[in-house]
Structure formats: C-alpha cells, structure tokens
CSV table of C-alpha atoms in Angstrom, one decimal:
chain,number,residue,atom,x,y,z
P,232,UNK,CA,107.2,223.6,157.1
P,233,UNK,CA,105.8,219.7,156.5
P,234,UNK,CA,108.2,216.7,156.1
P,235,UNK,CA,107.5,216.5,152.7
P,236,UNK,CA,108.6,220.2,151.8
P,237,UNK,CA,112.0,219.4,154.2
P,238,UNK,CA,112.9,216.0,152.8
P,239,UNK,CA,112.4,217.4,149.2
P,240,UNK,CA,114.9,220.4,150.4
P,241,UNK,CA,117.0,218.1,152.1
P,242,UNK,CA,117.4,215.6,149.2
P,243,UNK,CA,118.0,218.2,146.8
P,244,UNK,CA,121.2,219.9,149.1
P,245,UNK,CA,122.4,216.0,149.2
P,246,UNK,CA,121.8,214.5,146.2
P,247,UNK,CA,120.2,211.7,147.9
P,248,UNK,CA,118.4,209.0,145.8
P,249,UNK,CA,115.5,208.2,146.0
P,250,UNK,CA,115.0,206.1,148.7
P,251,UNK,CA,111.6,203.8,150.1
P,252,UNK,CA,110.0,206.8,151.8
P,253,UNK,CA,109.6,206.7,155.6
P,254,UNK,CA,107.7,208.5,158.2
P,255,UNK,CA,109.8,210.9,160.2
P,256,UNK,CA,108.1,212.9,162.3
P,257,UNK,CA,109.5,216.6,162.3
P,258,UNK,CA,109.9,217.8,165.9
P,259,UNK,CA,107.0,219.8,167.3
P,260,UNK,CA,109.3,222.8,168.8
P,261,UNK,CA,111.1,223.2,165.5
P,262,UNK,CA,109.1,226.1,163.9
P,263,UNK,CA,109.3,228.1,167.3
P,264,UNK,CA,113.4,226.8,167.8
P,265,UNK,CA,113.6,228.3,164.0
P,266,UNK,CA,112.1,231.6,164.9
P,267,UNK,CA,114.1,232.6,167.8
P,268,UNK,CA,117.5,230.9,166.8
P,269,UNK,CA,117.8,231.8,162.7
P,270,UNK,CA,119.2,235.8,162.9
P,271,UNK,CA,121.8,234.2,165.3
P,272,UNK,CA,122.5,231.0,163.4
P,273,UNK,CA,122.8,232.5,159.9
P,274,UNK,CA,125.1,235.3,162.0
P,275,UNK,CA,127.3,232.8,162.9
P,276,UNK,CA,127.1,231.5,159.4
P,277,UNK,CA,127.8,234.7,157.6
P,278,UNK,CA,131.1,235.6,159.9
P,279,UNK,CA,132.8,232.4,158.3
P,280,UNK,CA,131.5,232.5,154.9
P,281,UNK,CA,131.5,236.3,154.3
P,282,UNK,CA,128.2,236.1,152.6
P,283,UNK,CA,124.3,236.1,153.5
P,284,UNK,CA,123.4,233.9,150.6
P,285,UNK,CA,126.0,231.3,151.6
P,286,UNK,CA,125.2,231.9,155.4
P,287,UNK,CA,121.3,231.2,155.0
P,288,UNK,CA,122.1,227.9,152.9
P,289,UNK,CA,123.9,226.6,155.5
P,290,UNK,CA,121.5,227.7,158.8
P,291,UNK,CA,119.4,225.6,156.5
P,292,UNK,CA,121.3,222.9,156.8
P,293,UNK,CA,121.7,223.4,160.5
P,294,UNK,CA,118.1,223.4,161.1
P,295,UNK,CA,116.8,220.4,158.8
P,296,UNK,CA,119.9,218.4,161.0
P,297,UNK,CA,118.3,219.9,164.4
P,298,UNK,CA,114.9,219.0,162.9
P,299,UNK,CA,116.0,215.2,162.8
P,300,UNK,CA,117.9,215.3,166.2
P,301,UNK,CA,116.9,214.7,169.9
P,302,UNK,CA,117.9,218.2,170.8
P,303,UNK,CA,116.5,219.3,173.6
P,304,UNK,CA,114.7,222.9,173.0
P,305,UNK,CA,116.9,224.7,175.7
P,306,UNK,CA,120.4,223.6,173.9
P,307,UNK,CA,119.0,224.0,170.6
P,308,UNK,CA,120.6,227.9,170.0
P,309,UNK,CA,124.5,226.4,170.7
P,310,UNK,CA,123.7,223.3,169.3
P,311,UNK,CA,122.5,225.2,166.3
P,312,UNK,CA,125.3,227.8,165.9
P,313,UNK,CA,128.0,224.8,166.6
P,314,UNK,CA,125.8,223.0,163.3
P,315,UNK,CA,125.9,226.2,161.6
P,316,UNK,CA,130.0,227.0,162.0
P,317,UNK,CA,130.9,223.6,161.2
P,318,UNK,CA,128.8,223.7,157.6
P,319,UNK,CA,130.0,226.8,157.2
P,320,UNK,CA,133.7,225.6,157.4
P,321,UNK,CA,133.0,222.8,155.6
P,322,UNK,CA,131.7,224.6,152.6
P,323,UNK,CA,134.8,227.2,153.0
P,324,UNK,CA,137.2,224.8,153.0
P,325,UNK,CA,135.6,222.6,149.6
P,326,UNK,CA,135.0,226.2,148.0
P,327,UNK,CA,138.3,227.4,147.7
P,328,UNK,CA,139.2,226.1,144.5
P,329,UNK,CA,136.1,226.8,142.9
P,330,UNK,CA,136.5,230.8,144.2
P,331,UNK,CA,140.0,231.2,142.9
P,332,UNK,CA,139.3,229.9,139.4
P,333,UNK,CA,136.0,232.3,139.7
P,334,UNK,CA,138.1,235.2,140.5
P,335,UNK,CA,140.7,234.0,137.5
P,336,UNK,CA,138.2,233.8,135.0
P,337,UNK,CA,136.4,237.3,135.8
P,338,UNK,CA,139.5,239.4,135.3
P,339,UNK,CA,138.7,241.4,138.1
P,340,UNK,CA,139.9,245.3,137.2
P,341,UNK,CA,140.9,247.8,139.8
P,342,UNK,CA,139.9,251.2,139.5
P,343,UNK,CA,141.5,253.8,142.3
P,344,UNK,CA,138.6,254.1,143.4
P,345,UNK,CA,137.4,251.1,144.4
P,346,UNK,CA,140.8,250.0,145.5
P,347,UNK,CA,139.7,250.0,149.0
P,348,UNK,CA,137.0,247.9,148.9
P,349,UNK,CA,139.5,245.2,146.7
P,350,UNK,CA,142.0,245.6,149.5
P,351,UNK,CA,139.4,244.9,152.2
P,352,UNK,CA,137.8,242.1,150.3
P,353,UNK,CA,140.8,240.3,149.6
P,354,UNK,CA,141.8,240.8,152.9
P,355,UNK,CA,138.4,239.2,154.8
P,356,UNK,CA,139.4,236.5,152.0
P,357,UNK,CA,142.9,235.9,153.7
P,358,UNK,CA,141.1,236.0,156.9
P,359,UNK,CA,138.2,233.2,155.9
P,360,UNK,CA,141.1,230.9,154.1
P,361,UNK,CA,143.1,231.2,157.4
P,362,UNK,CA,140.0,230.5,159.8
P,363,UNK,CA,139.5,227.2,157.2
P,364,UNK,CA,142.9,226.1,158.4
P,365,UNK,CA,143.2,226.3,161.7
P,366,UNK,CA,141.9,222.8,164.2
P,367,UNK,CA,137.8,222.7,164.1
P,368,UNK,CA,137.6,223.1,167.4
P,369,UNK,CA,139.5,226.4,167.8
P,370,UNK,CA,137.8,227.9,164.5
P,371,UNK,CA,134.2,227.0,165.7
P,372,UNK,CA,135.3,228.6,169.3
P,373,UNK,CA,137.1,231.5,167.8
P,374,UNK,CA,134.1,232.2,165.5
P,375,UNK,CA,131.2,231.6,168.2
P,376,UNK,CA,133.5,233.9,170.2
P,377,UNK,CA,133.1,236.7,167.7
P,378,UNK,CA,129.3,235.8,167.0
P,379,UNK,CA,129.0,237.3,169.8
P,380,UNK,CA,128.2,234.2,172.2
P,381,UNK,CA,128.9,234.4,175.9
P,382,UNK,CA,132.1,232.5,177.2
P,383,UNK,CA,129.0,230.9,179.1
P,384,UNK,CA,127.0,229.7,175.6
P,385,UNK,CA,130.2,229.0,173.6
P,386,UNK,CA,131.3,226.3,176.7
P,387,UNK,CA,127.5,224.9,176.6
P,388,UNK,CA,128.1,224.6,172.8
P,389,UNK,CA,131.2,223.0,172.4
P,390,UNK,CA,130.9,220.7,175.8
P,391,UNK,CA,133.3,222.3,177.2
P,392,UNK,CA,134.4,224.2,181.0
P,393,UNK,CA,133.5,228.0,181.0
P,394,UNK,CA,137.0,228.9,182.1
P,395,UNK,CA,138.6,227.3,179.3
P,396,UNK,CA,136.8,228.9,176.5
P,397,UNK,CA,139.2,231.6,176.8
P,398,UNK,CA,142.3,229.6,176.3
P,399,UNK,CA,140.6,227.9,173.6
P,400,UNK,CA,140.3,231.5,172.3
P,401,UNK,CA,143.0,233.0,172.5
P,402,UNK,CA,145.2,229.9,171.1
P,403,UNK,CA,142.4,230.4,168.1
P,404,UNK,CA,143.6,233.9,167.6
P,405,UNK,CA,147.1,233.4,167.9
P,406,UNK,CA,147.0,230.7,165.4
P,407,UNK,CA,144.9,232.8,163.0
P,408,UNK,CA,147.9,235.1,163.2
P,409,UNK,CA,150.3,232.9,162.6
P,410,UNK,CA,148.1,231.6,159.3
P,411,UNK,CA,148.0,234.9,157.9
P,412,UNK,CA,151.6,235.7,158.4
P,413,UNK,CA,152.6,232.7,157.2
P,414,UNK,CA,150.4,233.2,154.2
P,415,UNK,CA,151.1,236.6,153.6
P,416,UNK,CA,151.1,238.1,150.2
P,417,UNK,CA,154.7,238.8,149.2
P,418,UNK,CA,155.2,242.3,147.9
C-alpha cells in the first residue's frame, strides 16, 4: 500500500478536507503487521458487528490508525484488536437508528420456514445492542475474551493485570445478562 492510496482511503472514511498535503511516512513493518494480524482483527470485528462487510471496514480503520502510530511491532496484534473492537462499537452504537428504520422500511415477512433463522437473527441483534451498552472497557474485554484472545493477550491489550481479566470478564457477562433481561421482548 503507498501513502497516497491510504490517505485517499482515509480521507474518504472521514470526510476530511482537503488539507496542505504533508509527508507521512507509512511504517516499514505495516504490510508484514497487516498480514499476520487482519484474520484476527476483522474476527474481533465481526463478533461485535455481526457482519464481514462491516468487520473488514473497520480492521481498516484499525490498521490506517496502527499505520500512523508508534506501535511497536510486538504489541501491534492487541493493540490492533483493542483498535478494531472499539470502531466496531462505535459504529454499533451510531448504527442503531439507521438499522431499525432499515428493518421498518423492508417489511420483513416470516415464512415458517425461515422462522428460525429470524429468531436467531433478531436474537444476535439483542445480543450486539446489549454489548453497545455495557462500559467500553468491559465490552472490548468481554469481546477480546470471546475472540478468542488469551487472559494473557487480552491483559497486554487493555493495560491491564492477567489475573484481573477475568473479573473484568465475568462482570462483562453478568452485565450483558442483565441488558438483555432488562431489554427483553415482552410477549
């Protein structure tokens, strides 16, 4: 990738003006950091958002932000996956009101036999508005956590102590509970 093709990309997810165009070097370990970390960044993505499309445009993100930062190499996966759940919750939590007037306006029909599939989509739906409303730092643990990230990578991501990423956890999951109870279709 050259710095043109990134600032163009970068400008475009922004709607950045214009500005007086400076030289910024893009870091020299970036294409190598990209190859290794994107599966697992866009995985972490995807688990909040609930969709590939979504997940890859904000690894995207993740990656021009890493390619501007002083990083080093060997944090760069956490740091990465941290950049990556954090846009992803952003983009949950600003997309809400645009999905629900989506789903209004297409009239969605239930046949029996799909019924399944609606109940298990609506639910993972439930399950993504919840995660958008618990405290940052229990979402991003919560959702590192089920990334599958080590107790071990999710304390190196976070800045936190190895023992407490558990606590952080499970207070994550409890609350997530409490969300979904609380917010629990009446029937």
């Amino acid at each position: 990738m050259n710095q043109e093709v990134l600032t163009a990309e970068w400008r475009g997810a922004r709607a950045v003006p214009s500005l007086p165009r400076r030289e910024v070097a893009v870091r020299a370990d970036l294409e190598q950091v990209f190859r290794a970390a994107y599966p697992r960044v866009v995985a972490v993505a995807a688990r909040v958002l609930g969709s590939r499309d979504q997940a890859e445009d904000a690894a995207q993100e993740a990656f021009l932000a890493f390619g501007r930062s002083a990083v080093p190499a060997g944090e760069a996966v956490g740091w990465l996956c941290v950049a990556a759940a954090h846009t992803a919750l952003n983009q949950l939590r600003s997309g809400r009101r645009r999905a629900s007037r989506e789903e209004a306006a297409a009239g969605v029909a239930v046949a029996p036999d799909i019924a399944d599939d609606v109940v298990a989509r609506d639910e993972r739906r439930r399950v993504r508005a919840a995660l958008g409303r618990l405290p940052r730092r229990q979402a991003v643990a919560l959702v590192l956590r089920h990334s599958g990230l080590s107790y071990a990578e999710v304390a190196a991501a976070l800045d936190l102590s190895p023992g407490s990423v558990g606590t952080i956890v499970r207070r994550a999951e409890s609350a997530l509970r409490k969300e979904l109870n609380r917010h629990a279709p009446s029937e």
